[in-house]
Amino acid sequence: MAALSAITLFSQPRFVFSSSSSSSLSPSICPLIPPSRNPSRSMGFSIERKKRSPCAVRASLSSVNESVSEILFDVPILTASTGESVLFKDLWDQNEGMAVVVLLRHFGCPCCWELASTLKDLKPTFDLAGVKLIAIGVGTPDKARILAERLPFPLDSLYADPHRKAYDVLGLYYGLGCTFFNPASAKVFSRFESLQKAVKNYTISATPDDRSSVLQQGGTFVFKGKNLLYARKDEGTGDHAPLDEIIDICCKTPVA
């Protein structure tokens, strides 16, 4: 595959700054980036967010509100296969079941195709340990199916969150700085061969129609029943959780 440019790599639209202001994006040329987002208000509850430095939290439960599980479990997402709405609390056994929940950026992100490819290879390890793999992406179910068919990726482990409700509940990073200008995004260039292999059937048509969605970052979470055991927010594009940590927590065996 031909060398990927930075724009192609992150699957973003081109952003052009308006001539009237060097700090604002021209709404006539590029998607608007909302100054603040809290769609949870429209879901019947409100999450009070404390001010924090963008893209500055590593893997830590302290970066996630203690009551987030209770709120998250009532958030609806859509199955990739049929578009059926399901609640988080119905995705795994809420007593002792283990689940690895990986929130991808969006279905048209090449770095997420790379991550999804790795998760697909690890799924037999999760299955053997009785761990449910749940991969969620920003976009509609039809965009999710593009990734599932072309990568490929198991449809029964793939879900869509077109309105980013789960991302907001978990406080995942969003914005131009996290997407393009955080040093953590440079990590992907050390995995160039892996990325090339994962995107051999890639198509940009999997990108959400709502182009503001491409500024969303993802994260990885491990649950045992209702208890959150591990939380990591991606600081930049391609800054994914170390999967050997996930395997150690869920399966107690090192990654092969």
mmCIF file of C-alpha atoms in Angstrom:
data_model
loop_
_atom_site.group_PDB
_atom_site.id
_atom_site.type_symbol
_atom_site.label_atom_id
_atom_site.label_comp_id
_atom_site.label_asym_id
_atom_site.label_seq_id
_atom_site.Cartn_x
_atom_site.Cartn_y
_atom_site.Cartn_z
ATOM 1 C CA MET A 1 0.000 0.000 0.000
ATOM 2 C CA ALA A 2 1.269 3.445 -0.832
ATOM 3 C CA ALA A 3 2.687 5.497 2.002
ATOM 4 C CA LEU A 4 -0.014 7.134 4.069
ATOM 5 C CA SER A 5 0.056 10.859 4.591
ATOM 6 C CA ALA A 6 -0.843 12.246 8.014
ATOM 7 C CA ILE A 7 -4.236 13.368 6.752
ATOM 8 C CA THR A 8 -5.043 9.994 5.226
ATOM 9 C CA LEU A 9 -3.674 8.194 8.257
ATOM 10 C CA PHE A 10 -6.027 9.890 10.667
ATOM 11 C CA SER A 11 -8.917 9.873 8.196
ATOM 12 C CA GLN A 12 -9.825 13.476 8.865
ATOM 13 C CA PRO A 13 -11.321 16.154 6.629
ATOM 14 C CA ARG A 14 -9.096 19.102 5.848
ATOM 15 C CA PHE A 15 -9.493 21.965 8.285
ATOM 16 C CA VAL A 16 -9.159 25.481 6.944
ATOM 17 C CA PHE A 17 -8.928 28.409 9.321
ATOM 18 C CA SER A 18 -11.081 31.429 8.600
ATOM 19 C CA SER A 19 -9.324 34.632 7.669
ATOM 20 C CA SER A 20 -11.168 36.602 10.317
ATOM 21 C CA SER A 21 -9.879 34.599 13.246
ATOM 22 C CA SER A 22 -6.794 32.443 13.608
ATOM 23 C CA SER A 23 -8.388 30.492 16.442
ATOM 24 C CA SER A 24 -11.704 29.540 14.862
ATOM 25 C CA LEU A 25 -12.604 27.146 12.098
ATOM 26 C CA SER A 26 -14.572 28.371 9.126
ATOM 27 C CA PRO A 27 -18.075 26.825 9.340
ATOM 28 C CA SER A 28 -18.477 27.157 5.591
ATOM 29 C CA ILE A 29 -15.453 24.961 4.883
ATOM 30 C CA CYS A 30 -15.147 22.464 7.714
ATOM 31 C CA PRO A 31 -17.344 20.863 10.375
ATOM 32 C CA LEU A 32 -18.068 22.954 13.408
ATOM 33 C CA ILE A 33 -16.325 21.870 16.583
ATOM 34 C CA PRO A 34 -18.714 22.496 19.473
ATOM 35 C CA PRO A 35 -17.098 24.291 22.412
ATOM 36 C CA SER A 36 -18.702 21.955 24.894
ATOM 37 C CA ARG A 37 -20.722 18.775 24.684
ATOM 38 C CA ASN A 38 -22.896 17.005 27.187
ATOM 39 C CA PRO A 39 -25.530 15.024 25.273
ATOM 40 C CA SER A 40 -26.244 13.135 28.495
ATOM 41 C CA ARG A 41 -28.619 15.975 29.430
ATOM 42 C CA SER A 42 -30.944 14.862 26.658
ATOM 43 C CA MET A 43 -30.853 11.332 28.091
ATOM 44 C CA GLY A 44 -32.477 12.333 31.342
ATOM 45 C CA PHE A 45 -29.406 12.890 33.480
ATOM 46 C CA SER A 46 -26.591 15.382 33.774
ATOM 47 C CA ILE A 47 -22.908 14.771 34.358
ATOM 48 C CA GLU A 48 -20.956 17.511 36.052
ATOM 49 C CA ARG A 49 -17.452 17.638 34.597
ATOM 50 C CA LYS A 50 -14.503 19.070 36.418
ATOM 51 C CA LYS A 51 -12.006 21.162 34.489
ATOM 52 C CA ARG A 52 -8.940 19.200 33.459
ATOM 53 C CA SER A 53 -6.008 19.563 31.160
ATOM 54 C CA PRO A 54 -6.974 17.998 27.808
ATOM 55 C CA CYS A 55 -5.320 14.694 26.926
ATOM 56 C CA ALA A 56 -3.391 14.350 30.179
ATOM 57 C CA VAL A 57 -4.749 11.273 31.974
ATOM 58 C CA ARG A 58 -3.107 7.847 31.811
ATOM 59 C CA ALA A 59 -4.573 4.500 32.800
ATOM 60 C CA SER A 60 -6.170 5.150 36.136
ATOM 61 C CA LEU A 61 -9.506 4.563 37.793
ATOM 62 C CA SER A 62 -9.120 7.982 39.362
ATOM 63 C CA SER A 63 -9.727 9.520 35.933
ATOM 64 C CA VAL A 64 -13.207 8.007 35.814
ATOM 65 C CA ASN A 65 -16.026 9.008 38.125
ATOM 66 C CA GLU A 66 -16.804 6.246 40.640
ATOM 67 C CA SER A 67 -20.492 6.272 39.703
ATOM 68 C CA VAL A 68 -19.832 6.095 35.962
ATOM 69 C CA SER A 69 -20.762 2.407 35.779
ATOM 70 C CA GLU A 70 -24.264 3.057 37.059
ATOM 71 C CA ILE A 71 -24.803 5.751 34.426
ATOM 72 C CA LEU A 72 -23.055 3.886 31.618
ATOM 73 C CA PHE A 73 -25.085 0.735 32.045
ATOM 74 C CA ASP A 74 -28.287 2.549 31.039
ATOM 75 C CA VAL A 75 -26.744 4.050 27.892
ATOM 76 C CA PRO A 76 -28.116 2.577 24.644
ATOM 77 C CA ILE A 77 -25.874 1.585 21.740
ATOM 78 C CA LEU A 78 -26.683 -0.153 18.457
ATOM 79 C CA THR A 79 -25.712 -3.610 17.260
ATOM 80 C CA ALA A 80 -23.656 -3.524 14.077
ATOM 81 C CA SER A 81 -25.516 -6.458 12.576
ATOM 82 C CA THR A 82 -29.120 -5.207 12.764
ATOM 83 C CA GLY A 83 -29.015 -1.717 14.272
ATOM 84 C CA GLU A 84 -31.022 -2.920 17.267
ATOM 85 C CA SER A 85 -30.748 -0.730 20.365
ATOM 86 C CA VAL A 86 -29.279 -2.468 23.419
ATOM 87 C CA LEU A 87 -28.232 -1.258 26.849
ATOM 88 C CA PHE A 88 -24.719 -1.700 28.198
ATOM 89 C CA LYS A 89 -26.045 -3.658 31.162
ATOM 90 C CA ASP A 90 -27.412 -6.302 28.793
ATOM 91 C CA LEU A 91 -24.082 -6.956 27.063
ATOM 92 C CA TRP A 92 -22.504 -9.167 29.748
ATOM 93 C CA ASP A 93 -23.306 -10.922 33.013
ATOM 94 C CA GLN A 94 -23.686 -8.164 35.583
ATOM 95 C CA ASN A 95 -22.825 -10.477 38.480
ATOM 96 C CA GLU A 96 -19.404 -12.011 37.755
ATOM 97 C CA GLY A 97 -19.030 -11.712 33.979
ATOM 98 C CA MET A 98 -15.833 -10.182 32.587
ATOM 99 C CA ALA A 99 -15.915 -7.735 29.700
ATOM 100 C CA VAL A 100 -13.318 -5.782 27.768
ATOM 101 C CA VAL A 101 -14.979 -2.670 26.357
ATOM 102 C CA VAL A 102 -12.931 -0.903 23.687
ATOM 103 C CA LEU A 103 -14.228 2.393 22.333
ATOM 104 C CA LEU A 104 -12.740 3.086 18.920
ATOM 105 C CA ARG A 105 -12.533 6.612 17.509
ATOM 106 C CA HIS A 106 -14.751 5.978 14.494
ATOM 107 C CA PHE A 107 -15.201 3.275 11.877
ATOM 108 C CA GLY A 108 -13.248 5.184 9.232
ATOM 109 C CA CYS A 109 -10.119 5.650 11.342
ATOM 110 C CA PRO A 110 -7.207 3.580 9.956
ATOM 111 C CA CYS A 111 -5.652 3.373 13.436
ATOM 112 C CA CYS A 112 -8.905 1.828 14.669
ATOM 113 C CA TRP A 113 -8.761 -0.740 11.891
ATOM 114 C CA GLU A 114 -5.337 -1.662 13.202
ATOM 115 C CA LEU A 115 -6.654 -1.942 16.769
ATOM 116 C CA ALA A 116 -9.708 -3.913 15.638
ATOM 117 C CA SER A 117 -7.438 -6.316 13.753
ATOM 118 C CA THR A 118 -5.407 -6.948 16.918
ATOM 119 C CA LEU A 119 -8.560 -7.409 18.983
ATOM 120 C CA LYS A 120 -9.864 -9.906 16.428
ATOM 121 C CA ASP A 121 -6.654 -11.933 16.781
ATOM 122 C CA LEU A 122 -6.974 -11.858 20.582
ATOM 123 C CA LYS A 123 -10.660 -12.808 20.647
ATOM 124 C CA PRO A 124 -9.961 -16.577 20.975
ATOM 125 C CA THR A 125 -7.887 -15.776 24.085
ATOM 126 C CA PHE A 126 -10.747 -13.743 25.532
ATOM 127 C CA ASP A 127 -13.271 -16.436 24.631
ATOM 128 C CA LEU A 128 -11.185 -19.155 26.290
ATOM 129 C CA ALA A 129 -11.065 -17.083 29.493
ATOM 130 C CA GLY A 130 -14.811 -16.385 29.370
ATOM 131 C CA VAL A 131 -14.286 -12.682 28.671
ATOM 132 C CA LYS A 132 -16.747 -10.797 26.479
ATOM 133 C CA LEU A 133 -15.116 -8.557 23.866
ATOM 134 C CA ILE A 134 -17.110 -5.440 23.055
ATOM 135 C CA ALA A 135 -15.834 -3.004 20.429
ATOM 136 C CA ILE A 136 -17.738 0.230 19.913
ATOM 137 C CA GLY A 137 -17.211 2.895 17.282
ATOM 138 C CA VAL A 138 -18.624 6.292 16.429
ATOM 139 C CA GLY A 139 -20.876 6.046 13.410
ATOM 140 C CA THR A 140 -23.987 4.258 12.235
ATOM 141 C CA PRO A 141 -24.397 0.461 12.015
ATOM 142 C CA ASP A 142 -23.943 0.533 8.232
ATOM 143 C CA LYS A 143 -20.520 2.168 8.731
ATOM 144 C CA ALA A 144 -19.691 -0.482 11.333
ATOM 145 C CA ARG A 145 -20.558 -3.233 8.867
ATOM 146 C CA ILE A 146 -18.084 -1.806 6.355
ATOM 147 C CA LEU A 147 -15.283 -2.346 8.864
ATOM 148 C CA ALA A 148 -16.644 -5.767 9.862
ATOM 149 C CA GLU A 149 -16.843 -6.991 6.279
ATOM 150 C CA ARG A 150 -13.625 -5.565 4.872
ATOM 151 C CA LEU A 151 -11.239 -6.087 7.819
ATOM 152 C CA PRO A 152 -12.951 -8.502 8.739
ATOM 153 C CA PHE A 153 -14.211 -8.290 12.340
ATOM 154 C CA PRO A 154 -16.842 -10.406 14.170
ATOM 155 C CA LEU A 155 -20.219 -8.639 13.978
ATOM 156 C CA ASP A 156 -21.392 -10.076 17.291
ATOM 157 C CA SER A 157 -18.662 -8.113 19.092
ATOM 158 C CA LEU A 158 -19.196 -4.825 17.237
ATOM 159 C CA TYR A 159 -21.501 -1.953 18.214
ATOM 160 C CA ALA A 160 -22.207 1.580 17.039
ATOM 161 C CA ASP A 161 -22.624 4.750 19.068
ATOM 162 C CA PRO A 162 -23.531 7.395 16.456
ATOM 163 C CA HIS A 163 -24.272 10.119 19.001
ATOM 164 C CA ARG A 164 -21.219 9.392 21.196
ATOM 165 C CA LYS A 165 -23.334 8.933 24.324
ATOM 166 C CA ALA A 166 -21.013 6.384 25.922
ATOM 167 C CA TYR A 167 -17.986 8.516 25.050
ATOM 168 C CA ASP A 168 -19.459 11.467 26.919
ATOM 169 C CA VAL A 169 -20.402 9.424 29.971
ATOM 170 C CA LEU A 170 -16.828 8.117 30.156
ATOM 171 C CA GLY A 171 -15.371 11.580 29.625
ATOM 172 C CA LEU A 172 -13.244 10.551 26.645
ATOM 173 C CA TYR A 173 -11.206 13.243 24.949
ATOM 174 C CA TYR A 174 -12.575 15.236 22.059
ATOM 175 C CA GLY A 175 -11.069 18.000 19.998
ATOM 176 C CA LEU A 176 -8.614 19.132 17.375
ATOM 177 C CA GLY A 177 -5.656 19.225 19.781
ATOM 178 C CA CYS A 178 -6.122 15.624 20.923
ATOM 179 C CA THR A 179 -6.591 14.421 17.370
ATOM 180 C CA PHE A 180 -3.709 16.098 15.569
ATOM 181 C CA PHE A 181 -1.399 17.870 17.965
ATOM 182 C CA ASN A 182 -0.946 15.614 20.989
ATOM 183 C CA PRO A 183 2.486 13.914 21.060
ATOM 184 C CA ALA A 184 0.761 10.624 21.883
ATOM 185 C CA SER A 185 -0.575 10.528 18.320
ATOM 186 C CA ALA A 186 2.950 10.045 17.001
ATOM 187 C CA LYS A 187 3.080 6.532 18.487
ATOM 188 C CA VAL A 188 1.298 5.170 15.455
ATOM 189 C CA PHE A 189 4.340 5.741 13.232
ATOM 190 C CA SER A 190 6.256 3.116 15.196
ATOM 191 C CA ARG A 191 3.613 0.583 14.089
ATOM 192 C CA PHE A 192 3.607 1.464 10.409
ATOM 193 C CA GLU A 193 3.928 -2.114 9.132
ATOM 194 C CA SER A 194 1.087 -3.294 11.369
ATOM 195 C CA LEU A 195 -1.035 -0.395 10.193
ATOM 196 C CA GLN A 196 -0.339 -1.105 6.519
ATOM 197 C CA LYS A 197 -1.406 -4.710 6.964
ATOM 198 C CA ALA A 198 -4.625 -3.771 8.775
ATOM 199 C CA VAL A 199 -5.743 -1.238 6.165
ATOM 200 C CA LYS A 200 -5.124 -3.258 3.006
ATOM 201 C CA ASN A 201 -8.926 -3.340 2.452
ATOM 202 C CA TYR A 202 -9.539 0.043 4.035
ATOM 203 C CA THR A 203 -12.090 2.499 2.650
ATOM 204 C CA ILE A 204 -12.743 6.037 3.802
ATOM 205 C CA SER A 205 -16.454 5.446 3.195
ATOM 206 C CA ALA A 206 -16.635 4.004 6.734
ATOM 207 C CA THR A 207 -16.069 7.517 8.119
ATOM 208 C CA PRO A 208 -19.155 8.997 9.853
ATOM 209 C CA ASP A 209 -21.249 11.396 7.813
ATOM 210 C CA ASP A 210 -21.077 13.780 10.782
ATOM 211 C CA ARG A 211 -17.504 14.917 10.228
ATOM 212 C CA SER A 212 -17.239 16.491 13.692
ATOM 213 C CA SER A 213 -17.203 12.907 14.997
ATOM 214 C CA VAL A 214 -13.665 12.370 13.691
ATOM 215 C CA LEU A 215 -12.340 14.528 16.542
ATOM 216 C CA GLN A 216 -13.447 11.942 19.121
ATOM 217 C CA GLN A 217 -10.841 9.842 20.919
ATOM 218 C CA GLY A 218 -11.428 6.382 22.345
ATOM 219 C CA GLY A 219 -10.505 4.354 25.395
ATOM 220 C CA THR A 220 -10.379 0.883 26.949
ATOM 221 C CA PHE A 221 -12.233 -0.373 30.015
ATOM 222 C CA VAL A 222 -12.386 -3.709 31.812
ATOM 223 C CA PHE A 223 -15.357 -4.716 33.922
ATOM 224 C CA LYS A 224 -16.025 -7.620 36.245
ATOM 225 C CA GLY A 225 -19.752 -7.632 36.744
ATOM 226 C CA LYS A 226 -20.594 -4.039 37.599
ATOM 227 C CA ASN A 227 -17.121 -3.243 38.913
ATOM 228 C CA LEU A 228 -14.709 -1.229 36.799
ATOM 229 C CA LEU A 229 -11.256 -2.824 37.056
ATOM 230 C CA TYR A 230 -9.332 -0.845 34.461
ATOM 231 C CA ALA A 231 -9.806 2.463 32.664
ATOM 232 C CA ARG A 232 -7.607 4.144 30.099
ATOM 233 C CA LYS A 233 -8.466 7.144 27.959
ATOM 234 C CA ASP A 234 -6.616 7.488 24.666
ATOM 235 C CA GLU A 235 -4.686 10.751 24.681
ATOM 236 C CA GLY A 236 -4.324 10.942 20.905
ATOM 237 C CA THR A 237 -5.047 9.155 17.656
ATOM 238 C CA GLY A 238 -3.551 5.656 17.738
ATOM 239 C CA ASP A 239 -2.652 5.937 21.449
ATOM 240 C CA HIS A 240 -4.236 2.648 22.427
ATOM 241 C CA ALA A 241 -4.104 0.774 25.722
ATOM 242 C CA PRO A 242 -1.284 -1.789 26.031
ATOM 243 C CA LEU A 243 -3.115 -5.020 25.330
ATOM 244 C CA ASP A 244 -0.731 -7.076 27.455
ATOM 245 C CA GLU A 245 -2.128 -5.154 30.447
ATOM 246 C CA ILE A 246 -5.662 -6.061 29.381
ATOM 247 C CA ILE A 247 -4.770 -9.720 28.929
ATOM 248 C CA ASP A 248 -3.080 -9.825 32.340
ATOM 249 C CA ILE A 249 -6.150 -8.393 34.050
ATOM 250 C CA CYS A 250 -8.687 -10.550 32.213
ATOM 251 C CA CYS A 251 -6.911 -13.778 31.492
ATOM 252 C CA LYS A 252 -3.902 -13.838 33.829
ATOM 253 C CA THR A 253 -1.677 -14.977 30.994
ATOM 254 C CA PRO A 254 0.885 -13.023 28.974
ATOM 255 C CA VAL A 255 0.167 -12.065 25.396
ATOM 256 C CA ALA A 256 1.632 -14.639 23.013
#
